[in-house]
């Protein structure tokens, strides 16, 4: 039975809306009949309970009010029609054994399943699946426990639904927040686990979330359960949970202390991938460094960027900059504080003069560097002296501590929290820069070099402005590279803007590839295009990824197309999207 | 043709020595006839040249003089007969395309191939293969170039044959050693690349070598060439090498700056694995921190261990200990400075009284902590104050700087180099503790906890002494765990000692597994036993490893049995070794 179903999904079968039954979802899984779908849903209900299965059959419900509601798994910031990237149903397992059962059920019916944690992933597709009609596997609704915070080991073990805000609240409740810090990205509403396996970053010294994870529990596409690293070793010294299933048993006491275990280190293949559903993950917590001082340095001129970046590289490599600081274009800060309309009546990209005026009004520079010092006061003093001296060599640089900035809404006050791992929810305000604001992230990696940064900035800015948008961006500084995060804000109710922004980002990908710059992460619509730029030696890396994919997921049920990796049961070319794809229903 | 050969290797076929031809190697590849082997060697010579193929057919050459000569790929510290773990021939490719050609040739003949870099890996099997008669692939003899040291990016790109000493000498020659530091393990003769992919450690803040690697070039078992991370993206801005093959082209400018690239992050599966031959690897270099001060703290009593370790944990987590320091048992230092006979005429394990006397003579404690401060003087002062105050709370603790220790052979003077990444060759002197000294490393992972350390110490020490050996060990302190490195020194010309040490290490593995402790790395003879202790959920991790192995290496030619991962073409049970295995020729 399964094999005929699998054959059917070799090519995408668009739904024929004239044949749509009232009970059918907006998008059926590819190659799946109404009857089979109904049967599948019935069996899914038997596994997870009726209250944890939602068929998505009402287009009108895909509204702004629902845009952060994972039970409506779709793309909140849609560049195609809002009902293109949409799940057929959302299933929210209550425990690991149910995740395993759903995987087996999907194999039986050849139905694709797209896991998400809490459904954020803003700018990259939200909770929507790459293949319309996939099952949205909501790992967060019921599986949202902080399983453990270990004080002496300074780590947490979390389920997929635990957000940064949840984990922080947990530490506060247990009175551990003065000793242990979390690391949060700009927004506190995302999943700690989900962000790490998408290789997101935060801003403290623990900002590289994948580097700072330790140990995973994974359900493979076959439904098999696995623990990685030291978790693969049973630990008779740990308390046994009577009557508990295997996944409910405590892991090895070193599971969250040592990543590598013995033999091949597999965790990386479960990141940005479709090889497994991560059901538990350890994350290291930073011990309070004994002192903390956030600061802002503003640089007045657009042309200051290369000087700033070259200084950043030297200081970052020397560990004088101890964390993941960021250098932000003034319009990003401006957009957090107000809409475009609040600054200007222009409907064109703002001019240099207008941007200067905004910077002046906000007492910011054209580029604004948000950093922090960590450690006891004498250590901070040494660092600060170097920071002031080096950045101070740039004409017009101004230094601010939070007490120097009276406006309590100012970005420095937000960053003062973020850079010590206190989750906030204020940053995404910049998406309201335009009415019905939505955004795409364009995120190329760059060397920390003034020359590279300037070139990347000028190329992307030129295209953004040509497309009629404002250039809004930030560089976040990693160990030896920068994530250049260009925020492409558009009005999602404006078909013309949607078309322009879509063409723009495809152009940016090509432009940057021509300079050897690749993106670290992207929106569903662009995964294939970006994967194709990583094509050294006739796509050798993709061939490896596909070999592993087909070995672990022969029916191709888990997140087909994720980051460009298609299983053999899908015709990759038929699923390829372009800016010209007709994707309305 | 290939398929029948592959069938033959389904079971190990021990050589029948009565049928041995004069030209045959000591060990033929399993299931391979003399004729096929000769044919294979002829073709290999055509690929790499005669001077780069050595058939190993003279047992007498496996002597101490050759024990670090990779052209005699065998186990320098053999616990079985010295000619058990031995290659049939050593092949040393001159370039990547030859590595690819050799992989294809091995597939054609179904002959296993065991890559090594420079053939160190002491205590874990040296350059010897797991399957006797494998081809030893000497990646280091000809492929030993520092391809690049990038000053502004603070990284090196190296070939497999580059040793720590080579890389350091390169920095000195280019006058970069004052700006950029390498991180070296105890001995400077090992391969930078080989150590990182075996997940070895050093002692500076960059001590986790896999964490600090960035970007790989890999030849897959099929012979396909791959670059990982950003290396998968071609970079038109990099200079093209006219007439150069693909592997001779410069990589993406971010290849050594950003590990993850786009999509699944694959590097980990090429560590401690048999999934690919790593031909190039990037490694991050540490920027001179602007100050450095090594120190030694001695603790007088055996029972000081838990107090010391609990302090270490707190300071390490708080980053007051900035590096990978170590706490060493006095006999390790004693063995570096002299043979057992130079201290005692006893042929039994030394008693507590004898050990105390040695400590007194050497002006050391029973436990000796080697650490360092990194950074400008004011930062060091803050750290040092905390270090002195906390460790000073332990009665009898004594603090030493190098200038306090007149004996220039003292371990502190060696560590003063090692902890700033200057390679040395003195540490392995401890292997001469016994005549004809050899050693096995037993390396369980432990929580950084006084209780765990004490328990692990007492369990392992008891067994070591019962077996008639001296307990010689060190704990190296990682981010949140310790590698407990127990050095089992034995006389390799003493059959009784060899049998005892072999039984001992197998007992230690079982003892530690019963406490939930697993080893991070091991000798060839013990790979299966340790892999079997990582058996959560009916060996789910091993099943995953095997699935990937069989997908990438269907003929099972690359390093079968490495870390317990056997391809489907081998009968795992038939290859299993025990202390009772009869392994003489």
mmCIF file of C-alpha atoms in Angstrom, chain A residues 231-552:
data_model
loop_
_atom_site.group_PDB
_atom_site.id
_atom_site.type_symbol
_atom_site.label_atom_id
_atom_site.label_comp_id
_atom_site.label_asym_id
_atom_site.label_seq_id
_atom_site.Cartn_x
_atom_site.Cartn_y
_atom_site.Cartn_z
ATOM 1 C CA UNK A 231 23.529 10.275 25.663
ATOM 2 C CA UNK A 232 24.183 7.107 23.701
ATOM 3 C CA UNK A 233 25.583 5.526 26.854
ATOM 4 C CA UNK A 234 23.105 4.215 29.412
ATOM 5 C CA UNK A 235 23.867 5.371 32.936
ATOM 6 C CA UNK A 236 22.945 2.923 35.688
ATOM 7 C CA UNK A 237 23.715 5.583 38.302
ATOM 8 C CA UNK A 238 20.831 7.775 37.167
ATOM 9 C CA UNK A 239 17.436 7.324 38.838
ATOM 10 C CA UNK A 240 15.096 5.049 36.906
ATOM 11 C CA UNK A 241 11.607 6.404 36.209
ATOM 12 C CA UNK A 242 9.226 3.586 37.105
ATOM 13 C CA UNK A 243 6.868 2.795 34.260
ATOM 14 C CA UNK A 244 8.489 5.474 32.115
ATOM 15 C CA UNK A 245 9.280 4.906 28.469
ATOM 16 C CA UNK A 246 12.869 5.093 27.286
ATOM 17 C CA UNK A 247 12.643 8.762 26.377
ATOM 18 C CA UNK A 248 11.439 9.568 29.874
ATOM 19 C CA UNK A 249 14.545 8.087 31.468
ATOM 20 C CA UNK A 250 17.274 10.511 32.541
ATOM 21 C CA UNK A 251 20.249 10.603 30.223
ATOM 22 C CA UNK A 252 23.848 9.880 30.955
ATOM 23 C CA UNK A 253 25.209 12.276 33.587
ATOM 24 C CA UNK A 254 27.681 13.607 31.003
ATOM 25 C CA UNK A 255 25.090 13.957 28.188
ATOM 26 C CA UNK A 256 24.937 17.724 28.628
ATOM 27 C CA UNK A 257 28.598 18.071 29.604
ATOM 28 C CA UNK A 258 30.452 16.563 26.651
ATOM 29 C CA UNK A 259 29.230 16.819 23.082
ATOM 30 C CA UNK A 260 31.288 14.336 21.197
ATOM 31 C CA UNK A 261 30.915 10.911 22.805
ATOM 32 C CA UNK A 262 32.659 8.147 20.865
ATOM 33 C CA UNK A 263 32.806 7.607 17.111
ATOM 34 C CA UNK A 264 31.304 9.906 14.471
ATOM 35 C CA UNK A 265 29.909 13.124 15.957
ATOM 36 C CA UNK A 266 26.471 13.276 14.400
ATOM 37 C CA UNK A 267 24.748 16.336 15.916
ATOM 38 C CA UNK A 268 25.594 18.637 13.009
ATOM 39 C CA UNK A 269 23.613 16.578 10.499
ATOM 40 C CA UNK A 270 20.465 17.263 12.506
ATOM 41 C CA UNK A 271 20.871 21.032 12.051
ATOM 42 C CA UNK A 272 19.241 22.873 9.129
ATOM 43 C CA UNK A 273 18.327 19.424 7.943
ATOM 44 C CA UNK A 274 15.558 16.929 7.336
ATOM 45 C CA UNK A 275 17.226 13.904 8.888
ATOM 46 C CA UNK A 276 15.545 13.813 12.281
ATOM 47 C CA UNK A 277 13.138 15.469 14.680
ATOM 48 C CA UNK A 278 15.026 16.765 17.707
ATOM 49 C CA UNK A 279 12.926 16.069 20.796
ATOM 50 C CA UNK A 280 15.327 17.158 23.549
ATOM 51 C CA UNK A 281 18.462 19.275 23.526
ATOM 52 C CA UNK A 282 20.970 20.399 26.093
ATOM 53 C CA UNK A 283 22.189 23.995 26.085
ATOM 54 C CA UNK A 284 25.050 25.412 28.105
ATOM 55 C CA UNK A 285 24.278 28.362 30.338
ATOM 56 C CA UNK A 286 26.790 31.068 31.007
ATOM 57 C CA UNK A 287 27.874 31.623 34.576
ATOM 58 C CA UNK A 288 27.352 35.240 35.615
ATOM 59 C CA UNK A 289 30.728 36.744 34.745
ATOM 60 C CA UNK A 290 30.813 38.866 37.876
ATOM 61 C CA UNK A 291 30.133 42.143 36.169
ATOM 62 C CA UNK A 292 28.460 43.525 33.059
ATOM 63 C CA UNK A 293 28.473 46.840 31.262
ATOM 64 C CA UNK A 294 26.616 47.387 27.991
ATOM 65 C CA UNK A 295 27.525 50.319 25.791
ATOM 66 C CA UNK A 296 26.796 52.028 22.503
ATOM 67 C CA UNK A 297 29.256 53.694 20.181
ATOM 68 C CA UNK A 298 27.840 55.830 17.394
ATOM 69 C CA UNK A 299 29.714 56.606 14.195
ATOM 70 C CA UNK A 300 28.469 59.604 12.243
ATOM 71 C CA UNK A 301 29.364 58.823 8.646
ATOM 72 C CA UNK A 302 28.212 56.154 6.220
ATOM 73 C CA UNK A 303 31.850 55.822 5.189
ATOM 74 C CA UNK A 304 32.934 54.986 8.735
ATOM 75 C CA UNK A 305 31.879 51.369 8.197
ATOM 76 C CA UNK A 306 35.232 49.968 6.992
ATOM 77 C CA UNK A 307 37.196 51.598 9.799
ATOM 78 C CA UNK A 308 34.712 50.323 12.376
ATOM 79 C CA UNK A 309 34.746 46.799 11.006
ATOM 80 C CA UNK A 310 38.529 46.587 10.859
ATOM 81 C CA UNK A 311 38.750 47.627 14.490
ATOM 82 C CA UNK A 312 36.060 45.126 15.422
ATOM 83 C CA UNK A 313 38.046 42.310 13.808
ATOM 84 C CA UNK A 314 41.204 43.106 15.739
ATOM 85 C CA UNK A 315 39.388 43.460 19.050
ATOM 86 C CA UNK A 316 37.194 40.408 18.511
ATOM 87 C CA UNK A 317 40.141 38.190 17.658
ATOM 88 C CA UNK A 318 42.016 39.504 20.684
ATOM 89 C CA UNK A 319 38.930 38.724 22.791
ATOM 90 C CA UNK A 320 38.692 42.324 23.949
ATOM 91 C CA UNK A 321 35.244 42.042 22.403
ATOM 92 C CA UNK A 322 34.118 39.010 24.369
ATOM 93 C CA UNK A 323 30.695 38.463 22.855
ATOM 94 C CA UNK A 324 28.673 38.653 19.653
ATOM 95 C CA UNK A 325 28.324 42.419 19.304
ATOM 96 C CA UNK A 326 26.522 44.060 16.413
ATOM 97 C CA UNK A 327 26.934 47.061 14.198
ATOM 98 C CA UNK A 328 23.565 48.369 13.094
ATOM 99 C CA UNK A 329 22.510 50.661 10.314
ATOM 100 C CA UNK A 330 20.645 53.650 11.764
ATOM 101 C CA UNK A 331 17.404 52.791 9.982
ATOM 102 C CA UNK A 332 17.134 49.544 11.927
ATOM 103 C CA UNK A 333 17.106 51.501 15.177
ATOM 104 C CA UNK A 334 14.837 54.131 13.657
ATOM 105 C CA UNK A 335 12.365 51.453 12.624
ATOM 106 C CA UNK A 336 12.273 50.015 16.148
ATOM 107 C CA UNK A 337 11.289 53.472 17.391
ATOM 108 C CA UNK A 338 8.763 54.495 14.747
ATOM 109 C CA UNK A 339 7.147 53.849 11.390
ATOM 110 C CA UNK A 340 8.538 55.260 8.206
ATOM 111 C CA UNK A 341 5.528 57.604 8.115
ATOM 112 C CA UNK A 342 6.498 58.998 11.511
ATOM 113 C CA UNK A 343 9.774 60.219 10.026
ATOM 114 C CA UNK A 344 8.875 61.085 6.463
ATOM 115 C CA UNK A 345 6.007 61.430 4.042
ATOM 116 C CA UNK A 346 8.158 59.966 1.265
ATOM 117 C CA UNK A 347 7.108 56.716 -0.360
ATOM 118 C CA UNK A 348 10.511 56.382 -1.963
ATOM 119 C CA UNK A 349 13.668 55.060 -0.329
ATOM 120 C CA UNK A 350 14.953 57.668 2.089
ATOM 121 C CA UNK A 351 17.787 59.836 0.843
ATOM 122 C CA UNK A 352 21.118 60.289 2.580
ATOM 123 C CA UNK A 353 19.951 63.682 3.802
ATOM 124 C CA UNK A 354 16.761 62.230 5.265
ATOM 125 C CA UNK A 355 18.706 59.431 6.940
ATOM 126 C CA UNK A 356 21.161 61.925 8.407
ATOM 127 C CA UNK A 357 18.246 63.935 9.772
ATOM 128 C CA UNK A 358 16.796 60.828 11.425
ATOM 129 C CA UNK A 359 20.166 59.962 12.955
ATOM 130 C CA UNK A 360 20.454 63.466 14.309
ATOM 131 C CA UNK A 361 16.944 63.380 15.713
ATOM 132 C CA UNK A 362 17.589 60.066 17.468
ATOM 133 C CA UNK A 363 21.088 61.091 18.593
ATOM 134 C CA UNK A 364 22.517 58.091 16.768
ATOM 135 C CA UNK A 365 25.216 57.613 14.171
ATOM 136 C CA UNK A 366 24.859 56.252 10.678
ATOM 137 C CA UNK A 367 26.340 53.085 12.199
ATOM 138 C CA UNK A 368 25.762 52.125 15.791
ATOM 139 C CA UNK A 369 27.819 49.565 17.635
ATOM 140 C CA UNK A 370 26.194 47.758 20.556
ATOM 141 C CA UNK A 371 28.703 45.955 22.736
ATOM 142 C CA UNK A 372 29.230 44.949 26.335
ATOM 143 C CA UNK A 373 31.989 44.309 28.818
ATOM 144 C CA UNK A 374 31.869 41.147 30.890
ATOM 145 C CA UNK A 375 33.730 40.452 34.120
ATOM 146 C CA UNK A 376 34.725 42.132 37.367
ATOM 147 C CA UNK A 377 35.271 45.879 37.272
ATOM 148 C CA UNK A 378 39.082 45.799 36.957
ATOM 149 C CA UNK A 379 38.782 43.540 33.907
ATOM 150 C CA UNK A 380 36.115 45.779 32.418
ATOM 151 C CA UNK A 381 38.347 48.778 32.957
ATOM 152 C CA UNK A 382 41.142 47.241 30.927
ATOM 153 C CA UNK A 383 38.778 46.287 28.113
ATOM 154 C CA UNK A 384 37.008 49.634 28.111
ATOM 155 C CA UNK A 385 40.268 51.503 27.873
ATOM 156 C CA UNK A 386 41.177 49.590 24.729
ATOM 157 C CA UNK A 387 37.676 49.935 23.270
ATOM 158 C CA UNK A 388 37.606 53.679 23.854
ATOM 159 C CA UNK A 389 41.066 54.219 22.502
ATOM 160 C CA UNK A 390 40.642 52.210 19.312
ATOM 161 C CA UNK A 391 37.120 53.219 18.326
ATOM 162 C CA UNK A 392 37.867 56.742 19.542
ATOM 163 C CA UNK A 393 40.322 57.071 16.671
ATOM 164 C CA UNK A 394 37.325 57.390 14.343
ATOM 165 C CA UNK A 395 36.319 61.020 14.016
ATOM 166 C CA UNK A 396 33.015 61.833 15.636
ATOM 167 C CA UNK A 397 32.637 58.504 17.476
ATOM 168 C CA UNK A 398 30.530 58.947 20.594
ATOM 169 C CA UNK A 399 30.337 56.601 23.558
ATOM 170 C CA UNK A 400 27.180 55.974 25.544
ATOM 171 C CA UNK A 401 26.341 53.949 28.614
ATOM 172 C CA UNK A 402 22.654 53.303 29.324
ATOM 173 C CA UNK A 403 22.561 56.131 31.888
ATOM 174 C CA UNK A 404 23.583 58.545 29.134
ATOM 175 C CA UNK A 405 20.429 57.815 27.140
ATOM 176 C CA UNK A 406 17.294 59.227 28.737
ATOM 177 C CA UNK A 407 14.769 57.830 26.206
ATOM 178 C CA UNK A 408 13.675 54.580 27.808
ATOM 179 C CA UNK A 409 12.524 53.239 24.422
ATOM 180 C CA UNK A 410 15.967 53.674 22.935
ATOM 181 C CA UNK A 411 17.551 50.598 21.442
ATOM 182 C CA UNK A 412 20.443 50.730 23.903
ATOM 183 C CA UNK A 413 18.023 49.941 26.702
ATOM 184 C CA UNK A 414 16.738 46.927 24.789
ATOM 185 C CA UNK A 415 20.250 45.773 23.924
ATOM 186 C CA UNK A 416 21.310 46.220 27.546
ATOM 187 C CA UNK A 417 18.941 43.349 28.268
ATOM 188 C CA UNK A 418 19.669 41.259 25.176
ATOM 189 C CA UNK A 419 23.443 41.377 25.684
ATOM 190 C CA UNK A 420 23.051 39.858 29.133
ATOM 191 C CA UNK A 421 20.597 37.247 27.903
ATOM 192 C CA UNK A 422 17.358 38.781 29.152
ATOM 193 C CA UNK A 423 14.699 38.098 26.508
ATOM 194 C CA UNK A 424 12.771 41.025 25.056
ATOM 195 C CA UNK A 425 9.992 41.357 22.524
ATOM 196 C CA UNK A 426 10.575 44.892 21.292
ATOM 197 C CA UNK A 427 12.931 44.471 18.385
ATOM 198 C CA UNK A 428 10.482 43.226 15.780
ATOM 199 C CA UNK A 429 8.761 46.601 15.897
ATOM 200 C CA UNK A 430 10.918 47.483 12.896
ATOM 201 C CA UNK A 431 8.660 45.256 10.773
ATOM 202 C CA UNK A 432 5.991 47.959 11.106
ATOM 203 C CA UNK A 433 8.230 50.388 9.233
ATOM 204 C CA UNK A 434 5.701 49.980 6.407
ATOM 205 C CA UNK A 435 1.941 49.423 6.718
ATOM 206 C CA UNK A 436 1.008 45.689 6.858
ATOM 207 C CA UNK A 437 4.689 45.191 7.410
ATOM 208 C CA UNK A 438 6.257 41.846 6.657
ATOM 209 C CA UNK A 439 9.862 40.972 6.008
ATOM 210 C CA UNK A 440 12.359 38.614 4.465
ATOM 211 C CA UNK A 441 15.836 38.173 5.887
ATOM 212 C CA UNK A 442 18.740 38.168 3.461
ATOM 213 C CA UNK A 443 21.724 36.893 5.429
ATOM 214 C CA UNK A 444 25.060 36.550 3.673
ATOM 215 C CA UNK A 445 28.206 35.646 5.584
ATOM 216 C CA UNK A 446 31.171 37.985 5.308
ATOM 217 C CA UNK A 447 34.718 38.192 6.511
ATOM 218 C CA UNK A 448 35.147 40.704 9.351
ATOM 219 C CA UNK A 449 36.927 43.143 7.072
ATOM 220 C CA UNK A 450 36.274 46.739 6.236
ATOM 221 C CA UNK A 451 36.781 46.092 2.575
ATOM 222 C CA UNK A 452 34.418 43.097 2.435
ATOM 223 C CA UNK A 453 31.804 44.780 4.598
ATOM 224 C CA UNK A 454 31.824 47.911 2.480
ATOM 225 C CA UNK A 455 31.558 45.982 -0.748
ATOM 226 C CA UNK A 456 28.748 43.796 0.547
ATOM 227 C CA UNK A 457 26.969 46.834 1.959
ATOM 228 C CA UNK A 458 27.231 48.833 -1.231
ATOM 229 C CA UNK A 459 26.089 45.979 -3.473
ATOM 230 C CA UNK A 460 23.089 45.073 -1.344
ATOM 231 C CA UNK A 461 22.107 48.677 -0.600
ATOM 232 C CA UNK A 462 22.164 49.569 -4.285
ATOM 233 C CA UNK A 463 19.805 46.726 -5.165
ATOM 234 C CA UNK A 464 17.493 47.374 -2.226
ATOM 235 C CA UNK A 465 17.121 51.020 -3.182
ATOM 236 C CA UNK A 466 16.698 50.196 -6.873
ATOM 237 C CA UNK A 467 13.807 47.953 -5.836
ATOM 238 C CA UNK A 468 12.228 50.877 -4.032
ATOM 239 C CA UNK A 469 12.888 49.817 -0.447
ATOM 240 C CA UNK A 470 14.836 51.270 2.440
ATOM 241 C CA UNK A 471 18.089 49.611 3.413
ATOM 242 C CA UNK A 472 17.738 48.264 6.962
ATOM 243 C CA UNK A 473 20.445 45.950 8.258
ATOM 244 C CA UNK A 474 22.794 44.799 10.973
ATOM 245 C CA UNK A 475 26.081 42.932 11.093
ATOM 246 C CA UNK A 476 26.410 40.459 13.965
ATOM 247 C CA UNK A 477 30.006 39.580 14.743
ATOM 248 C CA UNK A 478 30.886 35.915 15.243
ATOM 249 C CA UNK A 479 34.252 34.360 16.014
ATOM 250 C CA UNK A 480 35.792 35.177 12.633
ATOM 251 C CA UNK A 481 32.910 36.226 10.391
ATOM 252 C CA UNK A 482 29.885 38.454 10.339
ATOM 253 C CA UNK A 483 26.298 37.525 9.650
ATOM 254 C CA UNK A 484 25.064 40.457 7.581
ATOM 255 C CA UNK A 485 21.331 40.495 8.263
ATOM 256 C CA UNK A 486 19.522 42.608 5.688
ATOM 257 C CA UNK A 487 15.893 43.150 6.711
ATOM 258 C CA UNK A 488 13.749 43.460 3.605
ATOM 259 C CA UNK A 489 10.562 45.082 4.889
ATOM 260 C CA UNK A 490 7.548 45.090 2.582
ATOM 261 C CA UNK A 491 3.787 45.547 2.663
ATOM 262 C CA UNK A 492 2.347 42.051 2.426
ATOM 263 C CA UNK A 493 -0.987 43.355 1.160
ATOM 264 C CA UNK A 494 0.718 45.072 -1.753
ATOM 265 C CA UNK A 495 1.120 42.626 -4.635
ATOM 266 C CA UNK A 496 3.579 44.913 -6.406
ATOM 267 C CA UNK A 497 5.835 45.154 -3.358
ATOM 268 C CA UNK A 498 5.695 41.401 -2.858
ATOM 269 C CA UNK A 499 6.766 40.795 -6.424
ATOM 270 C CA UNK A 500 9.542 43.380 -6.147
ATOM 271 C CA UNK A 501 10.904 42.069 -2.858
ATOM 272 C CA UNK A 502 10.859 38.532 -4.182
ATOM 273 C CA UNK A 503 12.788 39.487 -7.310
ATOM 274 C CA UNK A 504 15.115 41.603 -5.181
ATOM 275 C CA UNK A 505 16.147 38.797 -2.850
ATOM 276 C CA UNK A 506 16.727 36.433 -5.771
ATOM 277 C CA UNK A 507 18.924 39.102 -7.362
ATOM 278 C CA UNK A 508 20.816 39.612 -4.102
ATOM 279 C CA UNK A 509 21.529 35.886 -3.838
ATOM 280 C CA UNK A 510 22.993 35.888 -7.348
ATOM 281 C CA UNK A 511 24.942 39.102 -6.812
ATOM 282 C CA UNK A 512 26.502 37.821 -3.635
ATOM 283 C CA UNK A 513 27.270 34.386 -5.100
ATOM 284 C CA UNK A 514 29.193 36.186 -7.849
ATOM 285 C CA UNK A 515 31.365 37.599 -5.051
ATOM 286 C CA UNK A 516 31.686 34.240 -3.288
ATOM 287 C CA UNK A 517 29.315 35.182 -0.459
ATOM 288 C CA UNK A 518 26.792 32.625 0.697
ATOM 289 C CA UNK A 519 23.777 32.838 2.959
ATOM 290 C CA UNK A 520 23.638 30.981 6.262
ATOM 291 C CA UNK A 521 19.842 30.480 6.349
ATOM 292 C CA UNK A 522 16.873 31.470 4.266
ATOM 293 C CA UNK A 523 13.170 31.583 3.549
ATOM 294 C CA UNK A 524 11.375 28.496 2.216
ATOM 295 C CA UNK A 525 10.940 30.053 -1.219
ATOM 296 C CA UNK A 526 14.682 30.518 -1.677
ATOM 297 C CA UNK A 527 16.137 27.322 -0.260
ATOM 298 C CA UNK A 528 16.750 25.711 -3.647
ATOM 299 C CA UNK A 529 18.359 28.771 -5.145
ATOM 300 C CA UNK A 530 20.761 29.175 -2.248
ATOM 301 C CA UNK A 531 21.548 25.465 -2.011
ATOM 302 C CA UNK A 532 22.469 25.628 -5.698
ATOM 303 C CA UNK A 533 25.100 28.283 -4.986
ATOM 304 C CA UNK A 534 26.937 25.804 -2.717
ATOM 305 C CA UNK A 535 27.854 23.764 -5.763
ATOM 306 C CA UNK A 536 31.598 23.097 -5.502
ATOM 307 C CA UNK A 537 32.666 20.143 -7.655
ATOM 308 C CA UNK A 538 29.367 19.522 -9.363
ATOM 309 C CA UNK A 539 27.294 19.815 -6.176
ATOM 310 C CA UNK A 540 29.385 17.287 -4.262
ATOM 311 C CA UNK A 541 28.026 18.456 -0.907
ATOM 312 C CA UNK A 542 24.417 18.165 -2.070
ATOM 313 C CA UNK A 543 25.081 14.687 -3.416
ATOM 314 C CA UNK A 544 26.404 13.706 0.010
ATOM 315 C CA UNK A 545 23.362 15.227 1.691
ATOM 316 C CA UNK A 546 21.044 13.379 -0.661
ATOM 317 C CA UNK A 547 22.807 10.057 -0.125
ATOM 318 C CA UNK A 548 22.416 10.381 3.621
ATOM 319 C CA UNK A 549 18.829 11.589 3.222
ATOM 320 C CA UNK A 550 17.831 8.608 1.111
ATOM 321 C CA UNK A 551 19.565 6.177 3.453
ATOM 322 C CA UNK A 552 17.747 7.496 6.527
#
